[in-house]
Amino acid sequence: MAAMKPRTGDGPLEVAKEGRGIVLRMPIEGGGRLVVEMTPDEAAALGQVIRDCQEGPFS
């Protein structure tokens, strides 16, 4: 069994392909990280929603 090393700091936003899924690791306010695993289709849909938000009436 490998030794688990504690994370130091929140680190940068990370996205990595792991197995068949895509894992998003996002630093959150107050410390820690939000970790979300999704399929490639879900990641594409999330990307589209983010692009649509940037082009919306609030930009």
mmCIF file of C-alpha atoms in Angstrom:
data_model
loop_
_atom_site.group_PDB
_atom_site.id
_atom_site.type_symbol
_atom_site.label_atom_id
_atom_site.label_comp_id
_atom_site.label_asym_id
_atom_site.label_seq_id
_atom_site.Cartn_x
_atom_site.Cartn_y
_atom_site.Cartn_z
ATOM 1 C CA MET A 1 0.000 0.000 0.000
ATOM 2 C CA ALA A 2 1.361 3.400 -0.974
ATOM 3 C CA ALA A 3 1.874 6.087 1.638
ATOM 4 C CA MET A 4 -0.656 8.901 1.484
ATOM 5 C CA LYS A 5 0.916 12.330 1.528
ATOM 6 C CA PRO A 6 -1.131 15.262 2.823
ATOM 7 C CA ARG A 7 -1.807 18.063 0.371
ATOM 8 C CA THR A 8 -0.088 21.315 1.156
ATOM 9 C CA GLY A 9 -2.117 24.293 0.034
ATOM 10 C CA ASP A 10 -5.092 24.279 -2.273
ATOM 11 C CA GLY A 11 -3.140 24.127 -5.503
ATOM 12 C CA PRO A 12 -4.280 25.128 -8.972
ATOM 13 C CA LEU A 13 -7.409 24.158 -10.872
ATOM 14 C CA GLU A 14 -6.724 20.723 -12.347
ATOM 15 C CA VAL A 15 -8.489 18.590 -14.941
ATOM 16 C CA ALA A 16 -7.190 15.116 -15.732
ATOM 17 C CA LYS A 17 -8.346 12.069 -17.648
ATOM 18 C CA GLU A 18 -8.405 9.150 -15.227
ATOM 19 C CA GLY A 19 -9.559 5.831 -16.619
ATOM 20 C CA ARG A 20 -12.730 6.396 -18.626
ATOM 21 C CA GLY A 21 -13.671 9.579 -16.784
ATOM 22 C CA ILE A 22 -12.489 13.145 -16.393
ATOM 23 C CA VAL A 23 -11.682 14.463 -12.921
ATOM 24 C CA LEU A 24 -11.934 18.169 -12.062
ATOM 25 C CA ARG A 25 -10.162 19.390 -8.908
ATOM 26 C CA MET A 26 -11.079 22.983 -8.057
ATOM 27 C CA PRO A 27 -9.797 24.976 -5.063
ATOM 28 C CA ILE A 28 -12.681 26.374 -3.017
ATOM 29 C CA GLU A 29 -12.949 29.432 -0.811
ATOM 30 C CA GLY A 30 -12.127 28.670 2.794
ATOM 31 C CA GLY A 31 -9.670 25.917 1.904
ATOM 32 C CA GLY A 32 -9.940 22.481 0.435
ATOM 33 C CA ARG A 33 -10.833 21.329 -3.046
ATOM 34 C CA LEU A 34 -14.004 20.349 -4.837
ATOM 35 C CA VAL A 35 -13.445 17.085 -6.735
ATOM 36 C CA VAL A 36 -15.901 16.091 -9.478
ATOM 37 C CA GLU A 37 -15.651 13.022 -11.699
ATOM 38 C CA MET A 38 -17.602 13.107 -14.953
ATOM 39 C CA THR A 39 -17.905 11.387 -18.305
ATOM 40 C CA PRO A 40 -16.509 13.034 -21.450
ATOM 41 C CA ASP A 41 -20.096 13.876 -22.518
ATOM 42 C CA GLU A 42 -20.789 15.559 -19.178
ATOM 43 C CA ALA A 43 -17.519 17.511 -19.433
ATOM 44 C CA ALA A 44 -18.465 18.701 -22.936
ATOM 45 C CA ALA A 45 -21.914 19.781 -21.694
ATOM 46 C CA LEU A 46 -20.325 21.648 -18.759
ATOM 47 C CA GLY A 47 -17.928 23.401 -21.143
ATOM 48 C CA GLN A 48 -20.825 24.488 -23.349
ATOM 49 C CA VAL A 49 -22.809 25.840 -20.390
ATOM 50 C CA ILE A 50 -19.774 27.831 -19.247
ATOM 51 C CA ARG A 51 -19.249 29.254 -22.754
ATOM 52 C CA ASP A 52 -22.945 30.173 -22.960
ATOM 53 C CA CYS A 53 -22.718 31.937 -19.602
ATOM 54 C CA GLN A 54 -19.738 33.997 -20.768
ATOM 55 C CA GLU A 55 -21.660 35.085 -23.875
ATOM 56 C CA GLY A 56 -24.898 35.799 -21.987
ATOM 57 C CA PRO A 57 -26.527 39.078 -20.971
ATOM 58 C CA PHE A 58 -24.314 39.507 -17.910
ATOM 59 C CA SER A 59 -20.989 39.638 -19.726
#
